[in-house]
Short mmCIF file of C-alpha atoms in Angstrom, two decimals:
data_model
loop_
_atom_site.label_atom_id
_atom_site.label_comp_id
_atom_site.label_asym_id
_atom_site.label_seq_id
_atom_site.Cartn_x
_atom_site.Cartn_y
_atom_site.Cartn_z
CA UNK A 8 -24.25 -2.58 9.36
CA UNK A 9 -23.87 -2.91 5.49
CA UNK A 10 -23.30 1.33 5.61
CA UNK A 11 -20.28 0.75 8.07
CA UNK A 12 -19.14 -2.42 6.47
CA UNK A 13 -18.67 -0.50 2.82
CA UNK A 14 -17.23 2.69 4.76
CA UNK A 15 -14.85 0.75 6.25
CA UNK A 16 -13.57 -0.94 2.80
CA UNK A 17 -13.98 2.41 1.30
CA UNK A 18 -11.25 3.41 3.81
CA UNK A 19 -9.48 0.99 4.37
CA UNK A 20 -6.42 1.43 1.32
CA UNK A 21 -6.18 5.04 2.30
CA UNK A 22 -5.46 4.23 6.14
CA UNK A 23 -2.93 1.02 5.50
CA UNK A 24 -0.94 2.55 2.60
CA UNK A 25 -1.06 5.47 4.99
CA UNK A 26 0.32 3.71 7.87
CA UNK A 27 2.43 1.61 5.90
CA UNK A 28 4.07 5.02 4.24
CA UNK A 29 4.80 6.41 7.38
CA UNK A 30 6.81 2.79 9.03
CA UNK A 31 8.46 2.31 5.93
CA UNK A 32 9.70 6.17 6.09
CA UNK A 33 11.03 5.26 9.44
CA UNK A 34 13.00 2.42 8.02
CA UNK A 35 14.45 4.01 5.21
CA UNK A 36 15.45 7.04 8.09
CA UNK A 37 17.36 4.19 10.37
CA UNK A 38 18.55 2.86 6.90
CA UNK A 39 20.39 5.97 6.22
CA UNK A 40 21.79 6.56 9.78
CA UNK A 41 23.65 3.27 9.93
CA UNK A 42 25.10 3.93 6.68
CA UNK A 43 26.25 7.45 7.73
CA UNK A 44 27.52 5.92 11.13
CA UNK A 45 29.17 2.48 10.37
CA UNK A 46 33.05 3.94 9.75
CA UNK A 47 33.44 0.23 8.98
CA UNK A 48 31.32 0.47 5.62
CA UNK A 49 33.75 2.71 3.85
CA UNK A 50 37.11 0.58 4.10
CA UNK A 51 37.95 -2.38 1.45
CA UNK A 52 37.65 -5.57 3.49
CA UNK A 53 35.12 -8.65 3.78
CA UNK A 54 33.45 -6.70 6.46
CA UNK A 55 32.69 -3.47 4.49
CA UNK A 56 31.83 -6.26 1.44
CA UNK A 57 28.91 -8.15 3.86
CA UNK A 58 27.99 -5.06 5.30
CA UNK A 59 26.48 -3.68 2.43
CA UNK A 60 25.00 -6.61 1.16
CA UNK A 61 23.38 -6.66 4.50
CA UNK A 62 22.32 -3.32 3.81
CA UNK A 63 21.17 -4.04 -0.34
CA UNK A 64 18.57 -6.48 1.30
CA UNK A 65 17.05 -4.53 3.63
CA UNK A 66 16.58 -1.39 1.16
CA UNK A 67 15.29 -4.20 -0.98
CA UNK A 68 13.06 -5.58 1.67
CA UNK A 69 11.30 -2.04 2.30
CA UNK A 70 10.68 -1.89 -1.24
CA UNK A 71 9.11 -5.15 -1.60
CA UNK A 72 7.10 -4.43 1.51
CA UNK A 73 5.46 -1.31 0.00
CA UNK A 74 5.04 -2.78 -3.77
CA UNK A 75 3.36 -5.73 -2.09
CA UNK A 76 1.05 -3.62 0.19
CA UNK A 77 0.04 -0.93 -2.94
CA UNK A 78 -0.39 -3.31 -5.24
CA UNK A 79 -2.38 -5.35 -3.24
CA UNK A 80 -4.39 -2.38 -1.99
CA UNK A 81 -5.09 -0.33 -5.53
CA UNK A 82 -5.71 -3.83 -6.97
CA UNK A 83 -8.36 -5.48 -4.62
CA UNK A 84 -10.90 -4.76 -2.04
CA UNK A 85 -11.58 -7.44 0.67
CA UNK A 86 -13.48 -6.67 4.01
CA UNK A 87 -10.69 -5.22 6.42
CA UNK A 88 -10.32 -7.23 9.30
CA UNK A 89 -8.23 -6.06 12.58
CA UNK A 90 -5.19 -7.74 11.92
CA UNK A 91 -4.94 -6.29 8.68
CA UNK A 92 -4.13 -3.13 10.76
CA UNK A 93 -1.78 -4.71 13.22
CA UNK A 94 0.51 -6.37 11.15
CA UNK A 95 2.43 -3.83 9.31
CA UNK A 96 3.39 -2.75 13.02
CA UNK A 97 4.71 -6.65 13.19
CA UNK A 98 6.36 -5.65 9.80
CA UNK A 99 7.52 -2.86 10.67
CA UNK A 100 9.62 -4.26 13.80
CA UNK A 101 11.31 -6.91 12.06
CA UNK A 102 12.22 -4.17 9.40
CA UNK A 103 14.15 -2.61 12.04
CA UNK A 104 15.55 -5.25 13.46
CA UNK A 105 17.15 -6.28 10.02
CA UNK A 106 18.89 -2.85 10.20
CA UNK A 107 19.57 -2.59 13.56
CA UNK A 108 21.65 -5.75 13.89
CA UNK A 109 23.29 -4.87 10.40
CA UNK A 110 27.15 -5.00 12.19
CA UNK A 111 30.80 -5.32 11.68
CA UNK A 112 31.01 -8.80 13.21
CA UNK A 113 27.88 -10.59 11.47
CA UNK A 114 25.75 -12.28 13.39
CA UNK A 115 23.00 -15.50 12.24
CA UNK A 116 20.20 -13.38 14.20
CA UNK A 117 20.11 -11.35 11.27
CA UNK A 118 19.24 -14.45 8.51
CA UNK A 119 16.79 -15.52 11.28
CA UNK A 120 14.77 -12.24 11.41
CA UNK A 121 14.62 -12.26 7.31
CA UNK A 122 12.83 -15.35 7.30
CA UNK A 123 10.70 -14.54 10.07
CA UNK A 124 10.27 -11.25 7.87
CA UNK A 125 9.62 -13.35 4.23
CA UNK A 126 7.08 -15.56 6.41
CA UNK A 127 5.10 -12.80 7.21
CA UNK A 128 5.14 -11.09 3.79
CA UNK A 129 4.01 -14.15 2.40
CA UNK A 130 1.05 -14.97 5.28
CA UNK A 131 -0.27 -11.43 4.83
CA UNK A 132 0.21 -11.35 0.70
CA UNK A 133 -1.85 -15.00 1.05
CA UNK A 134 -4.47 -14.24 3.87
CA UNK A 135 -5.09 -10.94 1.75
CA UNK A 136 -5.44 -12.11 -1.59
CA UNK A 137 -7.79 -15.23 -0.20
CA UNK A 138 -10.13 -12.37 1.33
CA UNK A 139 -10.17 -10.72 -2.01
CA UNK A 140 -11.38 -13.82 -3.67
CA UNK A 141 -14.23 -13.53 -1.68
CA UNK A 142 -15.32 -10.15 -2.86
CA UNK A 143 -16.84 -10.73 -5.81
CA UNK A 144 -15.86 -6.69 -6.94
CA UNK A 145 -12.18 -8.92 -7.70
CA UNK A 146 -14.32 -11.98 -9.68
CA UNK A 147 -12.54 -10.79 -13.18
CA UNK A 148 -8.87 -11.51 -11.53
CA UNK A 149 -9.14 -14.44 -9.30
CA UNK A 150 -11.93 -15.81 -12.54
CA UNK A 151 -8.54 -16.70 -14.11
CA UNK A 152 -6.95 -18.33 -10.77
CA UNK A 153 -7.64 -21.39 -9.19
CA UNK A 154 -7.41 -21.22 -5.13
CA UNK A 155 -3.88 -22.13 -3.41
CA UNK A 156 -2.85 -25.44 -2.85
CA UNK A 157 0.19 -26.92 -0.60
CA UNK A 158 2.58 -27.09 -3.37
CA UNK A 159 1.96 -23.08 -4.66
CA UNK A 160 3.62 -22.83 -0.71
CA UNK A 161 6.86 -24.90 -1.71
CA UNK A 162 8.47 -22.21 -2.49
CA UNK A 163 7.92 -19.73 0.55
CA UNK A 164 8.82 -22.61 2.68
CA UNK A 165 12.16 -22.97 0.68
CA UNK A 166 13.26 -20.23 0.65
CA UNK A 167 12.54 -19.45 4.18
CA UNK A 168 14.42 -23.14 5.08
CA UNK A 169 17.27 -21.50 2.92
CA UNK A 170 17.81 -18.50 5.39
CA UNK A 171 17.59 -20.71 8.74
CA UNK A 172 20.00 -22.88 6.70
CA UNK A 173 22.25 -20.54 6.53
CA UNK A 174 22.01 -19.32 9.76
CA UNK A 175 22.45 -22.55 11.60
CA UNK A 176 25.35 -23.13 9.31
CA UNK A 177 26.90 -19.89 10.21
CA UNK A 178 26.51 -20.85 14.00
CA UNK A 179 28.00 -24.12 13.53
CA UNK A 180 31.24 -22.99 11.51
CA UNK A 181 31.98 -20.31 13.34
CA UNK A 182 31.45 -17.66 10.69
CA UNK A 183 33.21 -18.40 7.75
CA UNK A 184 33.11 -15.60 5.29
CA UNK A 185 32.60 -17.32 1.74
CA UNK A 186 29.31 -18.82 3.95
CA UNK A 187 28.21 -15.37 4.97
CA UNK A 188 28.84 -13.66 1.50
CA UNK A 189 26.81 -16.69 -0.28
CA UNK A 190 24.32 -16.71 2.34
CA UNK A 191 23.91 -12.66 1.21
CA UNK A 192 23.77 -13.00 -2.05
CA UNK A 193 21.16 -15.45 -2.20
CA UNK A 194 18.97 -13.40 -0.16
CA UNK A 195 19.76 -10.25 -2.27
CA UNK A 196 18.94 -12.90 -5.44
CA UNK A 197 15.18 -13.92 -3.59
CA UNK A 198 14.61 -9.94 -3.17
CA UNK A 199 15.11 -9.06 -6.65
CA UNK A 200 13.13 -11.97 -7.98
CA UNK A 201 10.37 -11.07 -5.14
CA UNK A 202 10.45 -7.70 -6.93
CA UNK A 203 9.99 -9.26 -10.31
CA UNK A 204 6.99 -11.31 -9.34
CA UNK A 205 5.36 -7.72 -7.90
CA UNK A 206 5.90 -6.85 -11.10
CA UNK A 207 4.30 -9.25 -12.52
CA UNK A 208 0.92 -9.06 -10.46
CA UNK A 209 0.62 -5.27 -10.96
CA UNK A 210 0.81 -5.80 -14.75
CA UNK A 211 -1.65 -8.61 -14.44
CA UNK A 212 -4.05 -6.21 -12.64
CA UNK A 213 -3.13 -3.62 -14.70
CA UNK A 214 -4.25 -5.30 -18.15
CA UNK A 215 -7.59 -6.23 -17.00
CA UNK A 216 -10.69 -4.80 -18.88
#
């Protein structure tokens, strides 16, 4: 059983990054055919202006997805469980769904599937990394790190209260464009810092001895 257990964990970052290559290839592909078929995109109006900052955060959500998932997976080993291989499907979906319903008329269903998306970045980043502490290959790293509390959470649950925010605000005022253009480039802001954080970890893994 130990032989199967370290075969598994052996293969385990070749599979997911694998998997996770290949759905995030299939985003970026449905990415590129709504920019090349939205005529709307390419005239000077608010609609052409929220469409593409629709678009800036899902290009910036596939990113994030696949710095989070090879970072996490050149970084740590943790004992593979099956969810670990049926979530980036989960992922996946809601990545398409973010383009898919990327429109000329914007709708709130769109601010609701991003934090439904940041929500499960977050639970898989978390239920990962808490795996990983048990591994005691990772002891060096998580040595340094303390075990999450409620309040490291605060700010996942913020932000993901910002988006439904936004999106019941949306529904209520009937779609008021200085709403949907701040609602946009707040989520564009909590992408890019996302990104920096990534950053952040992979040097911290990075300058380990």
């Amino acid at each position: 059983m130990n032989k199967i257990r370290a075969r598994a964990q052996l293969q385990f970052p070749t599979v997911l990054l694998t998997l996770i290559s290949i759905i995030q290839a299939l985003a970026l592909e449905l990415l590129w055919s709504k920019i090349v078929e939205s005529e709307f995109l390419w005239t000077l109006n608010a609609e052409a202006l929220i469409g593409w900052g629709m678009l800036s955060v899902a290009f910036l959500a596939i990113l994030q997805i696949w710095v989070m998932y090879s970072s996490m997976v050149m970084g740590f080993v943790w004992l593979p469980s099956m969810r670990d291989s049926i979530v980036p499907f989960i992922i996946g979906i809601q990545e398409f769904m973010l383009i898919t319903l990327i429109d000329e008329s914007f709708s709130s269903l769109w601010l609701y599937v991003l934090a439904s998306a940041f929500a499960t970045a977050h639970w898989i980043s978390h239920s990962s990394m808490r795996r990983a502490r048990q591994d005691p290959e990772n002891a060096e790293f998580f040595g340094k790190m303390e075990p999450a509390k409620l309040r490291d959470f605060l700010p996942a649950i913020f932000i993901v209260g910002l988006f439904v925010f936004f999106g019941l605000l949306i529904d209520l005022s009937g779609s008021i464009i200085w709403i949907i253009i701040t609602a946009l480039l707040c989520a564009n802001i909590v992408t890019v810092v996302q990104m920096y954080f990534s950053r952040r970890l992979w040097g911290s893994i990075m300058a380990l001895e």
